[in-house]
PDB file of C-alpha atoms in Angstrom:
ATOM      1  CA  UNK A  76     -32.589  15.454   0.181  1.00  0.00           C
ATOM      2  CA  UNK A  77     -35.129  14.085  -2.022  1.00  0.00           C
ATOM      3  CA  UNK A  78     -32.752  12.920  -4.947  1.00  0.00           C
ATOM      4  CA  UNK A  79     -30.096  11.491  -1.872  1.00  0.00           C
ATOM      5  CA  UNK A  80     -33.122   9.506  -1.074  1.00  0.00           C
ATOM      6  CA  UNK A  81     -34.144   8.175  -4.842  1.00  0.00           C
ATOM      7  CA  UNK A  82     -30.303   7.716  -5.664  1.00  0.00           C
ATOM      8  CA  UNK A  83     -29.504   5.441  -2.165  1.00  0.00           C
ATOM      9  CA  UNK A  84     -33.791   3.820  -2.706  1.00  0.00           C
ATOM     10  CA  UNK A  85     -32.703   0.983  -4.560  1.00  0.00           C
ATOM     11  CA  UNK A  86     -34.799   1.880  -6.713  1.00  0.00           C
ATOM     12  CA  UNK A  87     -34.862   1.545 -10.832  1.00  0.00           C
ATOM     13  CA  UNK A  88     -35.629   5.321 -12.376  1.00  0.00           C
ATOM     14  CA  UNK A  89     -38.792   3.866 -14.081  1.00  0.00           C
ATOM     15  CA  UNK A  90     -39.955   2.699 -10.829  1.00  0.00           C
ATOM     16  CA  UNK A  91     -39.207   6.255  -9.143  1.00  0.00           C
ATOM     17  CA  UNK A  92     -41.194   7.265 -12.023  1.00  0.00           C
ATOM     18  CA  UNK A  93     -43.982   5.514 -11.740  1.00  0.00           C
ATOM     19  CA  UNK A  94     -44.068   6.306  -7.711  1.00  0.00           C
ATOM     20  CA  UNK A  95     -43.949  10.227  -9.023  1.00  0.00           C
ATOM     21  CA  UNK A  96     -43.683  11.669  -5.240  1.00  0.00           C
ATOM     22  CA  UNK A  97     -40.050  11.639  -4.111  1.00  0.00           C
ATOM     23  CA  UNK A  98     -41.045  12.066  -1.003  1.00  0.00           C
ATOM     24  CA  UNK A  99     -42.992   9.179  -0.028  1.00  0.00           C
ATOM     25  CA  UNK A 100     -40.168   7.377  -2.196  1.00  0.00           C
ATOM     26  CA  UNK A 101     -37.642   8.319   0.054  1.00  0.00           C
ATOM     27  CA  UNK A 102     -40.219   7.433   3.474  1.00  0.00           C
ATOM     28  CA  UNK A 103     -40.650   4.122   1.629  1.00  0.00           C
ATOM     29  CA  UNK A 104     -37.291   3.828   1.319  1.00  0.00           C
ATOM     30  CA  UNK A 105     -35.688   4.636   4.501  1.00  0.00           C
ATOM     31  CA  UNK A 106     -37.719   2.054   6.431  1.00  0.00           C
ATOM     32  CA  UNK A 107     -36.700  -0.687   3.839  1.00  0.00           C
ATOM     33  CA  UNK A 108     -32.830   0.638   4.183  1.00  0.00           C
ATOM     34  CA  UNK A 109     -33.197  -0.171   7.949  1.00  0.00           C
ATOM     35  CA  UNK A 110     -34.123  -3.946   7.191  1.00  0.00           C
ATOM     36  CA  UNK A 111     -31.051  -4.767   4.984  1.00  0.00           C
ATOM     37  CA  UNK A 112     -29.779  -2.596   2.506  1.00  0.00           C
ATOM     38  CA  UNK A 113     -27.484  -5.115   0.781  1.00  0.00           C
ATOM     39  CA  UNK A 114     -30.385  -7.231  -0.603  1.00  0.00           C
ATOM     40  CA  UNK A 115     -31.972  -4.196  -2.210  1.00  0.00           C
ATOM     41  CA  UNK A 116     -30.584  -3.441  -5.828  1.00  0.00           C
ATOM     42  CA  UNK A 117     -29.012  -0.263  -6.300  1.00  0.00           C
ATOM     43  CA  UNK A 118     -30.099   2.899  -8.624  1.00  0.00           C
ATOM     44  CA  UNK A 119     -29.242   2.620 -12.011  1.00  0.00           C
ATOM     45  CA  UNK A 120     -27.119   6.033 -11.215  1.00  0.00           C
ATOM     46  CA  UNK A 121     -25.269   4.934  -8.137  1.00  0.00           C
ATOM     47  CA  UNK A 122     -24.353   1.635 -10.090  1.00  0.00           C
ATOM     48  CA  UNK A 123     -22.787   3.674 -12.982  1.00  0.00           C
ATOM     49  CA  UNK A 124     -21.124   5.599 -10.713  1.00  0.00           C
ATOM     50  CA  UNK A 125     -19.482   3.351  -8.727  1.00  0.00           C
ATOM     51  CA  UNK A 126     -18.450   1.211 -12.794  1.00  0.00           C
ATOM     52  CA  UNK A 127     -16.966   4.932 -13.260  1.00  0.00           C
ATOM     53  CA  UNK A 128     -15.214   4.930 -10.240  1.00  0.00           C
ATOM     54  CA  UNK A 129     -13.952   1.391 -10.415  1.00  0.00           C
ATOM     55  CA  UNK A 130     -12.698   1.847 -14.229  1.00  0.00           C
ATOM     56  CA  UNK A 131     -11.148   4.857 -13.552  1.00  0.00           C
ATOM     57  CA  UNK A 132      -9.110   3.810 -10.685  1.00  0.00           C
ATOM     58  CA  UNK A 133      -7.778   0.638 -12.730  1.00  0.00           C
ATOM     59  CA  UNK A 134      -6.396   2.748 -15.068  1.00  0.00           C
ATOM     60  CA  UNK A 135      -3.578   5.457 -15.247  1.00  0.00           C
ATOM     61  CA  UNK A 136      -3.430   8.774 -16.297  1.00  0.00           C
ATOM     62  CA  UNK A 137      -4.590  12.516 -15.979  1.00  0.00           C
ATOM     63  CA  UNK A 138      -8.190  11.910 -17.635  1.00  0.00           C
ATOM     64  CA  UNK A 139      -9.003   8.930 -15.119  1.00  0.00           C
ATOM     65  CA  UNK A 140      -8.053  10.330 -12.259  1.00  0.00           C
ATOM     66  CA  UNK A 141      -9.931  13.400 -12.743  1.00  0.00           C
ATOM     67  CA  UNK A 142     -12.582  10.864 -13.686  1.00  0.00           C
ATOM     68  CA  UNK A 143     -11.894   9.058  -9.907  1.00  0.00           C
ATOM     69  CA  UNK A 144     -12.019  12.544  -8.547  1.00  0.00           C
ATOM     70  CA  UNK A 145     -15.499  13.837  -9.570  1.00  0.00           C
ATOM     71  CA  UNK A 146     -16.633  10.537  -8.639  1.00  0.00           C
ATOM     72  CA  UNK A 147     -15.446  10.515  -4.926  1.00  0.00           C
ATOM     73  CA  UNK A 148     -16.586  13.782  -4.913  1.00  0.00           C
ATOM     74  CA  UNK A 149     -20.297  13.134  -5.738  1.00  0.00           C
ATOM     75  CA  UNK A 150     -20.110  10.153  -3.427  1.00  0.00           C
ATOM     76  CA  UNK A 151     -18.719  12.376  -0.340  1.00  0.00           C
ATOM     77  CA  UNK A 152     -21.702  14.801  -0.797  1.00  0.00           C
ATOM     78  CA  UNK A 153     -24.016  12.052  -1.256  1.00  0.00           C
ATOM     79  CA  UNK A 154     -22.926  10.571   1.886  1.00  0.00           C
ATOM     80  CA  UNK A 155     -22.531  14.025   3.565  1.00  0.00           C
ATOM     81  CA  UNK A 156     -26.323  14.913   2.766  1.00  0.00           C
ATOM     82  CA  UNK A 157     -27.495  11.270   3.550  1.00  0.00           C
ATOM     83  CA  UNK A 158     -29.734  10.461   6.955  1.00  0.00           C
ATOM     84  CA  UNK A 159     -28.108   7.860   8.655  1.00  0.00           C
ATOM     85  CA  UNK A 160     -30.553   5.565   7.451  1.00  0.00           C
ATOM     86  CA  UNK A 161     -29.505   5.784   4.368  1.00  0.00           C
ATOM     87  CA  UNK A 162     -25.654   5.194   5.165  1.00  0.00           C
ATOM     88  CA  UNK A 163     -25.569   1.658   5.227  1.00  0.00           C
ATOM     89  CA  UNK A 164     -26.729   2.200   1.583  1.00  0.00           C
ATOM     90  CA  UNK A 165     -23.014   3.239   0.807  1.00  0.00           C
ATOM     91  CA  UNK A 166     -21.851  -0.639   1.970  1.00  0.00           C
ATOM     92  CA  UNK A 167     -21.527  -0.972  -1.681  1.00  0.00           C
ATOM     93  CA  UNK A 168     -18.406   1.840  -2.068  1.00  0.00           C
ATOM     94  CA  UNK A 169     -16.356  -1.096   0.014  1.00  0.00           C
ATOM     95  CA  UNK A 170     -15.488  -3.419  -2.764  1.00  0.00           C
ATOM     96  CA  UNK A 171     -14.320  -0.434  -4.623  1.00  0.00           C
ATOM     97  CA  UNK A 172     -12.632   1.709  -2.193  1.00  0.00           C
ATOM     98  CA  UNK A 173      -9.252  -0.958  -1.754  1.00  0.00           C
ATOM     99  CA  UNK A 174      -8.488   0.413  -5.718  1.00  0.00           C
ATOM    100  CA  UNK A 175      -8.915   4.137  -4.994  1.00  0.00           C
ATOM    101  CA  UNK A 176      -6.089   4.043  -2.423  1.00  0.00           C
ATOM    102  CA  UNK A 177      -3.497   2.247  -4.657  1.00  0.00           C
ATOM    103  CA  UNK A 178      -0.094   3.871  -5.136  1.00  0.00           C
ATOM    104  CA  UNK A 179      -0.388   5.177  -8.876  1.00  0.00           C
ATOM    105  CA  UNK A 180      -3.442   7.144  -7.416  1.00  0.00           C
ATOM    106  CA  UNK A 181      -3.205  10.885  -6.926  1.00  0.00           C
ATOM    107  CA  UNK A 182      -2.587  12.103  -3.664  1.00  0.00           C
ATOM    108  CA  UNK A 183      -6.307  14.193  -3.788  1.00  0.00           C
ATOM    109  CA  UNK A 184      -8.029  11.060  -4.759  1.00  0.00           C
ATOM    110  CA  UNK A 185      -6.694   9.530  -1.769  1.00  0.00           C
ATOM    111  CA  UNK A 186      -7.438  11.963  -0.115  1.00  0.00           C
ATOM    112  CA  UNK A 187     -11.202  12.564  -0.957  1.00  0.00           C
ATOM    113  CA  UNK A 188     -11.448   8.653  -0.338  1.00  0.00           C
ATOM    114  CA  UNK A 189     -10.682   9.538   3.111  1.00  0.00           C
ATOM    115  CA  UNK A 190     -12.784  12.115   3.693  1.00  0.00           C
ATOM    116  CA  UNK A 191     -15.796   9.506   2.303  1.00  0.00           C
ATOM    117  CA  UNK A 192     -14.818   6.869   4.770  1.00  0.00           C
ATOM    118  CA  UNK A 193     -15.185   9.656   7.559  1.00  0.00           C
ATOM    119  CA  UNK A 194     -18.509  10.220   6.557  1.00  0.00           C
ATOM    120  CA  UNK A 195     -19.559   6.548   6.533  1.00  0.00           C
ATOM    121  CA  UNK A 196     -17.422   5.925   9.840  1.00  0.00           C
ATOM    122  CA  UNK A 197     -20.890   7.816  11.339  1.00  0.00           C
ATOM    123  CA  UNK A 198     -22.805   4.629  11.103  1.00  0.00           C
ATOM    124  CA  UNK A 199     -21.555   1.583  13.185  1.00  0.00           C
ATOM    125  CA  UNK A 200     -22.484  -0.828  11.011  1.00  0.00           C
ATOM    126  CA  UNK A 201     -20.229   0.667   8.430  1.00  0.00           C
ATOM    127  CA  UNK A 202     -17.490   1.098  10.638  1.00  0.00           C
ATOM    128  CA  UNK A 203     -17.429  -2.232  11.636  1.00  0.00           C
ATOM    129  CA  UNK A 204     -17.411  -3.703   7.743  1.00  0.00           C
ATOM    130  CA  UNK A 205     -14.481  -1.012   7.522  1.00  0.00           C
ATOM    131  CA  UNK A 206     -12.919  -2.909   9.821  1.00  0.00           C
ATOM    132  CA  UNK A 207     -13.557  -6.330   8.834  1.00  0.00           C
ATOM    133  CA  UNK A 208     -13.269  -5.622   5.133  1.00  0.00           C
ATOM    134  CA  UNK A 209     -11.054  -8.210   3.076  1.00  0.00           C
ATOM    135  CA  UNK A 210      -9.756  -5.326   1.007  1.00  0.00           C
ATOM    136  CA  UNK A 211      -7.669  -4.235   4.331  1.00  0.00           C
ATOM    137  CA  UNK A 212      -8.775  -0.444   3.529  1.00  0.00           C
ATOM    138  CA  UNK A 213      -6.605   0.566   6.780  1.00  0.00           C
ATOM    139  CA  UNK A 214      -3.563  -1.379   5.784  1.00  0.00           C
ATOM    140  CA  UNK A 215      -3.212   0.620   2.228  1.00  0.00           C
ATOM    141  CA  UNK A 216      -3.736   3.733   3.480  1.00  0.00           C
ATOM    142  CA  UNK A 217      -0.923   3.153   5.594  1.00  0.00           C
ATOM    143  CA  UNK A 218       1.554   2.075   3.136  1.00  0.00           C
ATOM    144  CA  UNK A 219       0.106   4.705   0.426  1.00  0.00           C
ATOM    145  CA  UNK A 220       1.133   7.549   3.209  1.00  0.00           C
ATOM    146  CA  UNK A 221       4.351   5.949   4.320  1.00  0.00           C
ATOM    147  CA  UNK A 222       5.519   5.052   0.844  1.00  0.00           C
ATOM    148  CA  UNK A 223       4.542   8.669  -0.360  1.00  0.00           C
ATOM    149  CA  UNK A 224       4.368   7.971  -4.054  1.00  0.00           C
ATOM    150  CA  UNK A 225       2.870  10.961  -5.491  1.00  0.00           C
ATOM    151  CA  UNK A 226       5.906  13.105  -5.836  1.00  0.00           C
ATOM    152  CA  UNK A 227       3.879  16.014  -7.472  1.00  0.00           C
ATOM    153  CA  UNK A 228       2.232  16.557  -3.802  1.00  0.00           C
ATOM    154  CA  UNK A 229       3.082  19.440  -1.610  1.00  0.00           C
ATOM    155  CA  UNK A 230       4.040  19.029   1.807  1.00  0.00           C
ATOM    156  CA  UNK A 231       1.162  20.480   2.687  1.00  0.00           C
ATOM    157  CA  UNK A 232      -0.893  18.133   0.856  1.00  0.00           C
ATOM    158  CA  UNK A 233       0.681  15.487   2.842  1.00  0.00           C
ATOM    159  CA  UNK A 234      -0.109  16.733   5.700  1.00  0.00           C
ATOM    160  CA  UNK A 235      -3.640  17.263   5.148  1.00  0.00           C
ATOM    161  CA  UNK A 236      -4.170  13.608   4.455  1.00  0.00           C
ATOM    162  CA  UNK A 237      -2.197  12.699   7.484  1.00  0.00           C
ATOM    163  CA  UNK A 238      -4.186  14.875   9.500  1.00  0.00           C
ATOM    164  CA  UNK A 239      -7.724  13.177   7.842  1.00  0.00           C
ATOM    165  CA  UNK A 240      -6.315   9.651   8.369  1.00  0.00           C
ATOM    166  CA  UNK A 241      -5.770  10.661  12.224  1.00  0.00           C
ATOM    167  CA  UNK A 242      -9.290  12.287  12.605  1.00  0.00           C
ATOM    168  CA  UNK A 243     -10.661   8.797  10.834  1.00  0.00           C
ATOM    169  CA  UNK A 244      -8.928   6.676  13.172  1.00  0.00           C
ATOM    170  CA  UNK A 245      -9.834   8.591  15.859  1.00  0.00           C
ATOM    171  CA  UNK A 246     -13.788   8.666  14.521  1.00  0.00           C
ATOM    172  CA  UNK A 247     -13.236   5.001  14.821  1.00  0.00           C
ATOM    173  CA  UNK A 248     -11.369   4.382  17.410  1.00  0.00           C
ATOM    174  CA  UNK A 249     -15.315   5.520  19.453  1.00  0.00           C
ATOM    175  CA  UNK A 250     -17.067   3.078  17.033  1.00  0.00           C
ATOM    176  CA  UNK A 251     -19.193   0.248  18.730  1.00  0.00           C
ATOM    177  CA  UNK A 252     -16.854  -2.902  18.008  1.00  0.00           C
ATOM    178  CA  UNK A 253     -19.870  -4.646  16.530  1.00  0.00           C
ATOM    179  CA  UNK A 254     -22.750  -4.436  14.089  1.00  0.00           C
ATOM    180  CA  UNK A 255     -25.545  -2.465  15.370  1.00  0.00           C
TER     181      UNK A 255
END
């Protein structure tokens, strides 16, 4: 919980440092998130992460996709083990996310993107910048499933992510229509 907190603070790692108690980092922390995470800068870890992520899903190929995949994947458990105070730290994933559902993508990276956006559908703030998000995150996950263009996908795989993109819509489908 404690490094959830310190990666989601805002937070440089010398100034974590210096505050030495994770703990009261993370108190501190939580209260700011609820004022307005976007003005806060990020943690030097979550920002690499997210340059990974964004490189990786530019580019084509076996290494970068694995690259997209561990990414997503640290992001999902981040956002799985994150207080919902913390959540609307994860606005920043939205500028990035339109690129990890684009059709030379991997059906499991598309798939774990998914699976992120249900966790962040938990916060109404987030679900309503899903919603209203320039990048149209709805609109490509659409065409990515209808189009169906990874061909080394089982059916089964298929219908996994069919079944996710159902229980997302439905998560928001129960959203508040506005910002909380």
């Amino acid at each position: 919980g404690a490094v959830v907190c310190l990666l989601l603070s805002g937070m440089g790692t010398e100034a974590a440092a210096r505050e030495g108690n994770l703990v009261q980092t993370c108190a501190d922390t939580t209260s700011a998130s609820r004022e307005d995470a976007h003005d806060q800068d990020q943690h030097p870890l979550l920002k690499m992460l997210l340059q990974l992520m964004a490189s990786s899903s530019a580019a084509s190929g076996h290494f970068q996709a694995s690259v997209l995949g561990l990414c997503l994947k640290v992001l999902v458990k981040l956002a799985e083990n994150a207080s919902s105070d913390l959540l609307p730290r994860f606005s920043c994933v939205f500028p990035v996310l339109p690129q990890c559902l684009g059709s030379a993508l991997p059906l499991p990276c598309v798939l774990l993107a998914v699976e992120l956006l249900s966790v962040l559908l938990d916060h109404d703030s987030l679900a309503w910048q899903l919603c209203s998000h320039p990048g149209c995150l709805l609109l490509r996950l659409y065409m990515y499933i209808t189009s169906r263009p990874d061909r080394t996908a089982s059916e089964t795989q298929w219908l996994q992510l069919e079944q996710e993109v159902v229980w997302l819509l439905a998560k928001l489908s129960v959203q508040s229509p506005a910002p909380a």
